[in-house]
Amino acid sequence: MPTRPREQQPHTRRDIAESYGSDAERYDRTRPRYPDALVERIAAGSPGRDVLDVGTGTGIAGLAFRAHGCRVLGVEPDARMAAFARSKGLDVEVATFEDWDPAGRAFDAVVAGTVWHWVDPVAGADRALRPGGRLALFWNAFQPANDVAEAFTEAYARAVPDMPMDWRRMTGPDAYAGVCATAADGIRKSAAFGEPEEWRFEWDRVYTREEWLDQVPTFGGHGQLPAEKLDALLGGLGDAVDAMGGSFSMHYTAVVVTAVRSS
């Protein structure tokens, strides 16, 4: 697979990576959570309960680990997101992960929920993790039913033809193969870990029209659309969900790339 030029790699797009905090409350309200089984397996596969949550955002992943008895510190580049997470009781330090100073601290697990594509995959891999500790990088992969995918793809083509989004290609974890491969390759290049593994956890959620439209502006790049284009897109997607009876089921696969740091 050809390697993207550095300027095209997601972690170089700080304008998008740090745009989500423009509406932190919406992001926290609408973004999908992670299955309990995922959190439990990562925690059980780590040597202790000290967890560093990279790109903690509003604290969605960090709070899930804390609910499972972990002590969590977050690192977050967007001060607005960090402030929101702190309001929910998480300790958060503001920095990009590559520039963050661990100040001699080491953790039993370093986790990253739906953010590692914004991190340099090699420079970020071997940071603040004690020997025997677990690096766990995870994403929720969409897999809409065929009729949902067709309707959403048509809505994007009509409203934002200059921002094509083909939901027919959202095929669950297969759609994240490139992201996962990049993460695993970065782990290997760091030369500090055993061979990466991939874990998968499947789950489903039913969305109402209002719930789905509330989440759409939090997708990458959507917050940068002109207001009239975003309104047109939301209108088209709303019509599509109405045609489905006002709600639909989305299938997710939470995919994890994980490795243990060598002694």
PDB file of C-alpha atoms in Angstrom:
ATOM      1  CA  MET A   1       0.000   0.000   0.000  1.00  0.00           C
ATOM      2  CA  PRO A   2       1.514   3.405  -0.971  1.00  0.00           C
ATOM      3  CA  THR A   3       2.461   5.682   1.929  1.00  0.00           C
ATOM      4  CA  ARG A   4       0.727   9.059   2.030  1.00  0.00           C
ATOM      5  CA  PRO A   5       2.966  12.137   1.912  1.00  0.00           C
ATOM      6  CA  ARG A   6       3.382  13.553   5.421  1.00  0.00           C
ATOM      7  CA  GLU A   7       1.282  16.636   4.627  1.00  0.00           C
ATOM      8  CA  GLN A   8      -1.658  14.345   3.747  1.00  0.00           C
ATOM      9  CA  GLN A   9      -1.467  12.233   6.896  1.00  0.00           C
ATOM     10  CA  PRO A  10      -4.296  12.890   9.381  1.00  0.00           C
ATOM     11  CA  HIS A  11      -2.037  13.754  12.330  1.00  0.00           C
ATOM     12  CA  THR A  12      -0.699  16.785  10.415  1.00  0.00           C
ATOM     13  CA  ARG A  13      -4.212  18.281  10.040  1.00  0.00           C
ATOM     14  CA  ARG A  14      -4.328  20.181  13.320  1.00  0.00           C
ATOM     15  CA  ASP A  15      -7.122  22.417  11.970  1.00  0.00           C
ATOM     16  CA  ILE A  16      -9.476  19.429  11.931  1.00  0.00           C
ATOM     17  CA  ALA A  17      -7.988  17.597  14.904  1.00  0.00           C
ATOM     18  CA  GLU A  18      -8.574  20.580  17.175  1.00  0.00           C
ATOM     19  CA  SER A  19     -11.939  21.692  15.773  1.00  0.00           C
ATOM     20  CA  TYR A  20     -14.184  19.429  17.830  1.00  0.00           C
ATOM     21  CA  GLY A  21     -14.064  21.655  20.911  1.00  0.00           C
ATOM     22  CA  SER A  22     -16.176  24.302  19.166  1.00  0.00           C
ATOM     23  CA  ASP A  23     -19.203  22.446  20.584  1.00  0.00           C
ATOM     24  CA  ALA A  24     -17.834  20.186  23.310  1.00  0.00           C
ATOM     25  CA  GLU A  25     -21.239  19.680  24.910  1.00  0.00           C
ATOM     26  CA  ARG A  26     -22.744  18.370  21.657  1.00  0.00           C
ATOM     27  CA  TYR A  27     -19.736  16.109  21.090  1.00  0.00           C
ATOM     28  CA  ASP A  28     -20.124  14.601  24.546  1.00  0.00           C
ATOM     29  CA  ARG A  29     -23.886  14.258  24.224  1.00  0.00           C
ATOM     30  CA  THR A  30     -23.950  12.546  20.857  1.00  0.00           C
ATOM     31  CA  ARG A  31     -20.768  10.556  20.276  1.00  0.00           C
ATOM     32  CA  PRO A  32     -21.104   6.770  20.658  1.00  0.00           C
ATOM     33  CA  ARG A  33     -19.586   5.189  23.739  1.00  0.00           C
ATOM     34  CA  TYR A  34     -17.467   2.009  23.861  1.00  0.00           C
ATOM     35  CA  PRO A  35     -18.658  -1.458  24.876  1.00  0.00           C
ATOM     36  CA  ASP A  36     -18.030  -2.484  28.490  1.00  0.00           C
ATOM     37  CA  ALA A  37     -16.368  -5.658  27.201  1.00  0.00           C
ATOM     38  CA  LEU A  38     -13.700  -3.548  25.444  1.00  0.00           C
ATOM     39  CA  VAL A  39     -12.890  -1.562  28.584  1.00  0.00           C
ATOM     40  CA  GLU A  40     -12.878  -4.679  30.748  1.00  0.00           C
ATOM     41  CA  ARG A  41     -10.515  -6.577  28.449  1.00  0.00           C
ATOM     42  CA  ILE A  42      -8.017  -3.719  28.200  1.00  0.00           C
ATOM     43  CA  ALA A  43      -8.060  -3.181  31.960  1.00  0.00           C
ATOM     44  CA  ALA A  44      -7.701  -6.895  32.656  1.00  0.00           C
ATOM     45  CA  GLY A  45      -4.815  -7.151  30.183  1.00  0.00           C
ATOM     46  CA  SER A  46      -2.828  -4.368  31.852  1.00  0.00           C
ATOM     47  CA  PRO A  47      -0.467  -4.862  34.798  1.00  0.00           C
ATOM     48  CA  GLY A  48      -2.163  -2.236  36.973  1.00  0.00           C
ATOM     49  CA  ARG A  49      -4.863   0.433  37.110  1.00  0.00           C
ATOM     50  CA  ASP A  50      -2.979   3.605  36.133  1.00  0.00           C
ATOM     51  CA  VAL A  51      -4.337   4.687  32.729  1.00  0.00           C
ATOM     52  CA  LEU A  52      -3.276   7.528  30.453  1.00  0.00           C
ATOM     53  CA  ASP A  53      -6.077   8.571  28.100  1.00  0.00           C
ATOM     54  CA  VAL A  54      -4.624  10.193  24.968  1.00  0.00           C
ATOM     55  CA  GLY A  55      -6.817  12.810  23.296  1.00  0.00           C
ATOM     56  CA  THR A  56      -9.282  12.466  26.119  1.00  0.00           C
ATOM     57  CA  GLY A  57     -11.732  14.930  24.548  1.00  0.00           C
ATOM     58  CA  THR A  58     -14.772  15.283  26.784  1.00  0.00           C
ATOM     59  CA  GLY A  59     -13.749  12.199  28.753  1.00  0.00           C
ATOM     60  CA  ILE A  60     -15.883   9.543  27.065  1.00  0.00           C
ATOM     61  CA  ALA A  61     -13.221   6.813  27.198  1.00  0.00           C
ATOM     62  CA  GLY A  62     -11.518   8.087  30.351  1.00  0.00           C
ATOM     63  CA  LEU A  63     -14.716   8.003  32.375  1.00  0.00           C
ATOM     64  CA  ALA A  64     -15.453   4.475  31.149  1.00  0.00           C
ATOM     65  CA  PHE A  65     -12.080   3.299  32.459  1.00  0.00           C
ATOM     66  CA  ARG A  66     -12.562   5.166  35.725  1.00  0.00           C
ATOM     67  CA  ALA A  67     -15.934   3.422  36.160  1.00  0.00           C
ATOM     68  CA  HIS A  68     -14.008   0.144  35.969  1.00  0.00           C
ATOM     69  CA  GLY A  69     -11.770   1.116  38.873  1.00  0.00           C
ATOM     70  CA  CYS A  70      -8.881   2.727  36.976  1.00  0.00           C
ATOM     71  CA  ARG A  71      -6.998   5.890  37.926  1.00  0.00           C
ATOM     72  CA  VAL A  72      -7.119   8.034  34.785  1.00  0.00           C
ATOM     73  CA  LEU A  73      -5.101  11.003  33.577  1.00  0.00           C
ATOM     74  CA  GLY A  74      -6.100  12.643  30.308  1.00  0.00           C
ATOM     75  CA  VAL A  75      -3.966  14.482  27.757  1.00  0.00           C
ATOM     76  CA  GLU A  76      -5.911  16.746  25.392  1.00  0.00           C
ATOM     77  CA  PRO A  77      -4.669  19.423  22.944  1.00  0.00           C
ATOM     78  CA  ASP A  78      -7.921  21.444  22.917  1.00  0.00           C
ATOM     79  CA  ALA A  79      -8.363  23.521  26.069  1.00  0.00           C
ATOM     80  CA  ARG A  80     -12.139  23.659  25.528  1.00  0.00           C
ATOM     81  CA  MET A  81     -12.446  19.878  25.492  1.00  0.00           C
ATOM     82  CA  ALA A  82     -10.093  19.596  28.464  1.00  0.00           C
ATOM     83  CA  ALA A  83     -12.230  22.028  30.461  1.00  0.00           C
ATOM     84  CA  PHE A  84     -15.343  19.979  29.719  1.00  0.00           C
ATOM     85  CA  ALA A  85     -13.649  16.751  30.823  1.00  0.00           C
ATOM     86  CA  ARG A  86     -12.445  18.433  34.008  1.00  0.00           C
ATOM     87  CA  SER A  87     -16.018  19.533  34.732  1.00  0.00           C
ATOM     88  CA  LYS A  88     -16.882  15.810  34.809  1.00  0.00           C
ATOM     89  CA  GLY A  89     -14.137  15.084  37.334  1.00  0.00           C
ATOM     90  CA  LEU A  90     -11.236  13.922  35.155  1.00  0.00           C
ATOM     91  CA  ASP A  91      -7.666  15.144  35.605  1.00  0.00           C
ATOM     92  CA  VAL A  92      -6.537  16.513  32.235  1.00  0.00           C
ATOM     93  CA  GLU A  93      -3.333  18.172  31.026  1.00  0.00           C
ATOM     94  CA  VAL A  94      -3.439  20.316  27.884  1.00  0.00           C
ATOM     95  CA  ALA A  95      -0.944  19.351  25.164  1.00  0.00           C
ATOM     96  CA  THR A  96      -0.599  17.326  22.009  1.00  0.00           C
ATOM     97  CA  PHE A  97       0.560  13.868  23.000  1.00  0.00           C
ATOM     98  CA  GLU A  98       3.803  14.157  21.057  1.00  0.00           C
ATOM     99  CA  ASP A  99       4.723  17.376  22.945  1.00  0.00           C
ATOM    100  CA  TRP A 100       3.341  16.404  26.351  1.00  0.00           C
ATOM    101  CA  ASP A 101       5.883  16.077  29.192  1.00  0.00           C
ATOM    102  CA  PRO A 102       5.280  12.926  31.248  1.00  0.00           C
ATOM    103  CA  ALA A 103       7.679  14.284  33.886  1.00  0.00           C
ATOM    104  CA  GLY A 104       8.942  10.826  34.751  1.00  0.00           C
ATOM    105  CA  ARG A 105       5.477   9.312  35.112  1.00  0.00           C
ATOM    106  CA  ALA A 106       4.690   5.877  33.669  1.00  0.00           C
ATOM    107  CA  PHE A 107       1.351   4.135  33.241  1.00  0.00           C
ATOM    108  CA  ASP A 108       0.012   0.594  33.131  1.00  0.00           C
ATOM    109  CA  ALA A 109      -2.070   1.358  30.051  1.00  0.00           C
ATOM    110  CA  VAL A 110      -2.045   4.082  27.432  1.00  0.00           C
ATOM    111  CA  VAL A 111      -5.399   4.214  25.654  1.00  0.00           C
ATOM    112  CA  ALA A 112      -6.786   6.313  22.808  1.00  0.00           C
ATOM    113  CA  GLY A 113     -10.431   6.273  21.735  1.00  0.00           C
ATOM    114  CA  THR A 114     -11.098   7.469  18.167  1.00  0.00           C
ATOM    115  CA  VAL A 115      -8.074   9.803  18.210  1.00  0.00           C
ATOM    116  CA  TRP A 116      -4.878   7.908  17.317  1.00  0.00           C
ATOM    117  CA  HIS A 117      -5.141   8.934  13.658  1.00  0.00           C
ATOM    118  CA  TRP A 118      -4.484  12.482  14.953  1.00  0.00           C
ATOM    119  CA  VAL A 119      -1.255  11.320  16.649  1.00  0.00           C
ATOM    120  CA  ASP A 120       2.090  10.662  14.965  1.00  0.00           C
ATOM    121  CA  PRO A 121       1.901   6.838  14.928  1.00  0.00           C
ATOM    122  CA  VAL A 122       5.614   6.283  15.596  1.00  0.00           C
ATOM    123  CA  ALA A 123       6.452   9.184  17.913  1.00  0.00           C
ATOM    124  CA  GLY A 124       3.344   8.526  19.991  1.00  0.00           C
ATOM    125  CA  ALA A 125       3.692   4.787  20.454  1.00  0.00           C
ATOM    126  CA  ASP A 126       6.488   4.560  23.018  1.00  0.00           C
ATOM    127  CA  ARG A 127       5.500   7.243  25.509  1.00  0.00           C
ATOM    128  CA  ALA A 128       4.826   7.023  29.248  1.00  0.00           C
ATOM    129  CA  LEU A 129       4.160   3.287  29.246  1.00  0.00           C
ATOM    130  CA  ARG A 130       5.967   1.126  31.775  1.00  0.00           C
ATOM    131  CA  PRO A 131       7.458  -2.241  30.713  1.00  0.00           C
ATOM    132  CA  GLY A 132       4.673  -4.791  30.521  1.00  0.00           C
ATOM    133  CA  GLY A 133       2.133  -2.009  30.048  1.00  0.00           C
ATOM    134  CA  ARG A 134      -0.522  -2.113  27.326  1.00  0.00           C
ATOM    135  CA  LEU A 135      -1.047   0.316  24.464  1.00  0.00           C
ATOM    136  CA  ALA A 136      -4.669   0.118  23.282  1.00  0.00           C
ATOM    137  CA  LEU A 137      -5.955   2.193  20.359  1.00  0.00           C
ATOM    138  CA  PHE A 138      -9.609   1.860  19.415  1.00  0.00           C
ATOM    139  CA  TRP A 139     -12.290   3.162  17.079  1.00  0.00           C
ATOM    140  CA  ASN A 140     -16.013   2.638  16.563  1.00  0.00           C
ATOM    141  CA  ALA A 141     -16.484   1.511  12.962  1.00  0.00           C
ATOM    142  CA  PHE A 142     -19.869   2.260  11.372  1.00  0.00           C
ATOM    143  CA  GLN A 143     -21.637  -0.431   9.368  1.00  0.00           C
ATOM    144  CA  PRO A 144     -25.040   0.849   8.221  1.00  0.00           C
ATOM    145  CA  ALA A 145     -27.601  -1.381   6.547  1.00  0.00           C
ATOM    146  CA  ASN A 146     -27.612  -1.145   2.746  1.00  0.00           C
ATOM    147  CA  ASP A 147     -30.738   1.023   2.523  1.00  0.00           C
ATOM    148  CA  VAL A 148     -29.380   3.433   5.143  1.00  0.00           C
ATOM    149  CA  ALA A 149     -26.025   3.656   3.365  1.00  0.00           C
ATOM    150  CA  GLU A 150     -27.680   4.379   0.013  1.00  0.00           C
ATOM    151  CA  ALA A 151     -29.940   7.083   1.430  1.00  0.00           C
ATOM    152  CA  PHE A 152     -27.142   8.832   3.342  1.00  0.00           C
ATOM    153  CA  THR A 153     -24.769   8.723   0.367  1.00  0.00           C
ATOM    154  CA  GLU A 154     -27.422  10.351  -1.848  1.00  0.00           C
ATOM    155  CA  ALA A 155     -28.054  13.071   0.766  1.00  0.00           C
ATOM    156  CA  TYR A 156     -24.349  13.969   0.853  1.00  0.00           C
ATOM    157  CA  ALA A 157     -24.101  13.971  -2.946  1.00  0.00           C
ATOM    158  CA  ARG A 158     -27.009  16.427  -3.219  1.00  0.00           C
ATOM    159  CA  ALA A 159     -26.115  18.784  -0.357  1.00  0.00           C
ATOM    160  CA  VAL A 160     -22.291  18.782  -0.334  1.00  0.00           C
ATOM    161  CA  PRO A 161     -21.041  17.394  -3.661  1.00  0.00           C
ATOM    162  CA  ASP A 162     -17.610  18.894  -2.949  1.00  0.00           C
ATOM    163  CA  MET A 163     -17.405  16.802   0.233  1.00  0.00           C
ATOM    164  CA  PRO A 164     -18.290  13.302  -0.976  1.00  0.00           C
ATOM    165  CA  MET A 165     -19.039  10.773   1.744  1.00  0.00           C
ATOM    166  CA  ASP A 166     -19.921   7.319   0.512  1.00  0.00           C
ATOM    167  CA  TRP A 167     -21.668   5.502   3.338  1.00  0.00           C
ATOM    168  CA  ARG A 168     -21.747   2.383   1.156  1.00  0.00           C
ATOM    169  CA  ARG A 169     -18.030   2.051   1.908  1.00  0.00           C
ATOM    170  CA  MET A 170     -18.680   2.057   5.676  1.00  0.00           C
ATOM    171  CA  THR A 171     -18.247  -1.680   5.995  1.00  0.00           C
ATOM    172  CA  GLY A 172     -17.414  -1.917   9.686  1.00  0.00           C
ATOM    173  CA  PRO A 173     -13.833  -2.812  10.638  1.00  0.00           C
ATOM    174  CA  ASP A 174     -12.830  -3.374   7.007  1.00  0.00           C
ATOM    175  CA  ALA A 175     -13.310   0.366   6.418  1.00  0.00           C
ATOM    176  CA  TYR A 176     -10.767   0.984   9.185  1.00  0.00           C
ATOM    177  CA  ALA A 177      -8.172  -1.399   7.796  1.00  0.00           C
ATOM    178  CA  GLY A 178      -5.891   1.451   6.728  1.00  0.00           C
ATOM    179  CA  VAL A 179      -6.159   3.265  10.051  1.00  0.00           C
ATOM    180  CA  CYS A 180      -5.444   0.061  11.949  1.00  0.00           C
ATOM    181  CA  ALA A 181      -2.546  -0.866   9.667  1.00  0.00           C
ATOM    182  CA  THR A 182      -0.963   2.559  10.188  1.00  0.00           C
ATOM    183  CA  ALA A 183      -1.326   2.215  13.954  1.00  0.00           C
ATOM    184  CA  ALA A 184       0.162  -1.288  13.963  1.00  0.00           C
ATOM    185  CA  ASP A 185       3.021  -0.207  11.702  1.00  0.00           C
ATOM    186  CA  GLY A 186       3.847   2.667  14.052  1.00  0.00           C
ATOM    187  CA  ILE A 187       3.936   0.255  16.983  1.00  0.00           C
ATOM    188  CA  ARG A 188       6.318  -2.041  15.112  1.00  0.00           C
ATOM    189  CA  LYS A 189       8.574   0.831  14.046  1.00  0.00           C
ATOM    190  CA  SER A 190       8.931   1.995  17.647  1.00  0.00           C
ATOM    191  CA  ALA A 191      10.668  -1.362  18.355  1.00  0.00           C
ATOM    192  CA  ALA A 192       9.406  -1.245  21.939  1.00  0.00           C
ATOM    193  CA  PHE A 193       6.512  -3.712  21.767  1.00  0.00           C
ATOM    194  CA  GLY A 194       5.532  -7.267  21.093  1.00  0.00           C
ATOM    195  CA  GLU A 195       3.546  -7.981  17.944  1.00  0.00           C
ATOM    196  CA  PRO A 196       0.308  -5.933  17.759  1.00  0.00           C
ATOM    197  CA  GLU A 197      -3.039  -7.693  18.037  1.00  0.00           C
ATOM    198  CA  GLU A 198      -6.481  -6.688  16.793  1.00  0.00           C
ATOM    199  CA  TRP A 199      -9.589  -7.175  18.935  1.00  0.00           C
ATOM    200  CA  ARG A 200     -13.191  -6.602  17.838  1.00  0.00           C
ATOM    201  CA  PHE A 201     -16.387  -5.949  19.791  1.00  0.00           C
ATOM    202  CA  GLU A 202     -19.740  -5.701  17.999  1.00  0.00           C
ATOM    203  CA  TRP A 203     -22.746  -3.718  19.171  1.00  0.00           C
ATOM    204  CA  ASP A 204     -25.815  -1.887  17.854  1.00  0.00           C
ATOM    205  CA  ARG A 205     -27.664   1.333  18.544  1.00  0.00           C
ATOM    206  CA  VAL A 206     -31.039   2.620  17.354  1.00  0.00           C
ATOM    207  CA  TYR A 207     -31.048   6.325  16.433  1.00  0.00           C
ATOM    208  CA  THR A 208     -34.042   8.596  16.154  1.00  0.00           C
ATOM    209  CA  ARG A 209     -34.008  11.340  13.536  1.00  0.00           C
ATOM    210  CA  GLU A 210     -33.153  13.956  16.155  1.00  0.00           C
ATOM    211  CA  GLU A 211     -30.356  11.881  17.708  1.00  0.00           C
ATOM    212  CA  TRP A 212     -28.636  11.267  14.374  1.00  0.00           C
ATOM    213  CA  LEU A 213     -28.861  14.874  13.184  1.00  0.00           C
ATOM    214  CA  ASP A 214     -27.507  16.018  16.543  1.00  0.00           C
ATOM    215  CA  GLN A 215     -24.387  13.890  16.021  1.00  0.00           C
ATOM    216  CA  VAL A 216     -23.625  14.703  12.367  1.00  0.00           C
ATOM    217  CA  PRO A 217     -21.952  18.114  13.016  1.00  0.00           C
ATOM    218  CA  THR A 218     -19.383  16.349  15.235  1.00  0.00           C
ATOM    219  CA  PHE A 219     -18.027  14.228  12.360  1.00  0.00           C
ATOM    220  CA  GLY A 220     -14.570  15.165  11.103  1.00  0.00           C
ATOM    221  CA  GLY A 221     -14.665  18.213   8.826  1.00  0.00           C
ATOM    222  CA  HIS A 222     -18.427  18.765   9.207  1.00  0.00           C
ATOM    223  CA  GLY A 223     -17.976  21.572  11.725  1.00  0.00           C
ATOM    224  CA  GLN A 224     -16.065  23.501   9.075  1.00  0.00           C
ATOM    225  CA  LEU A 225     -18.890  23.429   6.511  1.00  0.00           C
ATOM    226  CA  PRO A 226     -20.601  26.754   5.746  1.00  0.00           C
ATOM    227  CA  ALA A 227     -23.851  27.032   7.698  1.00  0.00           C
ATOM    228  CA  GLU A 228     -26.043  26.858   4.599  1.00  0.00           C
ATOM    229  CA  LYS A 229     -24.380  23.657   3.393  1.00  0.00           C
ATOM    230  CA  LEU A 230     -24.596  22.015   6.816  1.00  0.00           C
ATOM    231  CA  ASP A 231     -28.271  22.958   7.028  1.00  0.00           C
ATOM    232  CA  ALA A 232     -28.896  21.476   3.577  1.00  0.00           C
ATOM    233  CA  LEU A 233     -27.096  18.271   4.549  1.00  0.00           C
ATOM    234  CA  LEU A 234     -29.032  17.931   7.801  1.00  0.00           C
ATOM    235  CA  GLY A 235     -32.267  18.510   5.926  1.00  0.00           C
ATOM    236  CA  GLY A 236     -31.447  15.781   3.415  1.00  0.00           C
ATOM    237  CA  LEU A 237     -30.394  13.325   6.105  1.00  0.00           C
ATOM    238  CA  GLY A 238     -33.521  14.148   8.109  1.00  0.00           C
ATOM    239  CA  ASP A 239     -35.696  13.396   5.092  1.00  0.00           C
ATOM    240  CA  ALA A 240     -33.873  10.096   4.650  1.00  0.00           C
ATOM    241  CA  VAL A 241     -34.501   9.046   8.253  1.00  0.00           C
ATOM    242  CA  ASP A 242     -38.138  10.137   7.988  1.00  0.00           C
ATOM    243  CA  ALA A 243     -38.491   7.821   4.982  1.00  0.00           C
ATOM    244  CA  MET A 244     -37.197   4.981   7.190  1.00  0.00           C
ATOM    245  CA  GLY A 245     -39.985   5.613   9.686  1.00  0.00           C
ATOM    246  CA  GLY A 246     -38.190   8.158  11.855  1.00  0.00           C
ATOM    247  CA  SER A 247     -35.447   5.890  13.222  1.00  0.00           C
ATOM    248  CA  PHE A 248     -32.884   3.321  12.127  1.00  0.00           C
ATOM    249  CA  SER A 249     -30.382   0.877  13.620  1.00  0.00           C
ATOM    250  CA  MET A 250     -26.631   1.416  13.229  1.00  0.00           C
ATOM    251  CA  HIS A 251     -24.297  -1.540  13.628  1.00  0.00           C
ATOM    252  CA  TYR A 252     -20.900  -0.794  15.139  1.00  0.00           C
ATOM    253  CA  THR A 253     -17.723  -2.767  15.530  1.00  0.00           C
ATOM    254  CA  ALA A 254     -15.318  -1.374  18.097  1.00  0.00           C
ATOM    255  CA  VAL A 255     -11.910  -2.324  16.719  1.00  0.00           C
ATOM    256  CA  VAL A 256      -8.797  -2.286  18.940  1.00  0.00           C
ATOM    257  CA  VAL A 257      -5.140  -2.304  17.926  1.00  0.00           C
ATOM    258  CA  THR A 258      -3.130  -3.279  20.988  1.00  0.00           C
ATOM    259  CA  ALA A 259       0.353  -4.394  22.042  1.00  0.00           C
ATOM    260  CA  VAL A 260       2.321  -4.912  25.246  1.00  0.00           C
ATOM    261  CA  ARG A 261       5.512  -2.989  25.817  1.00  0.00           C
ATOM    262  CA  SER A 262       8.539  -5.233  26.069  1.00  0.00           C
ATOM    263  CA  SER A 263      10.383  -5.501  29.366  1.00  0.00           C
TER     264      SER A 263
END
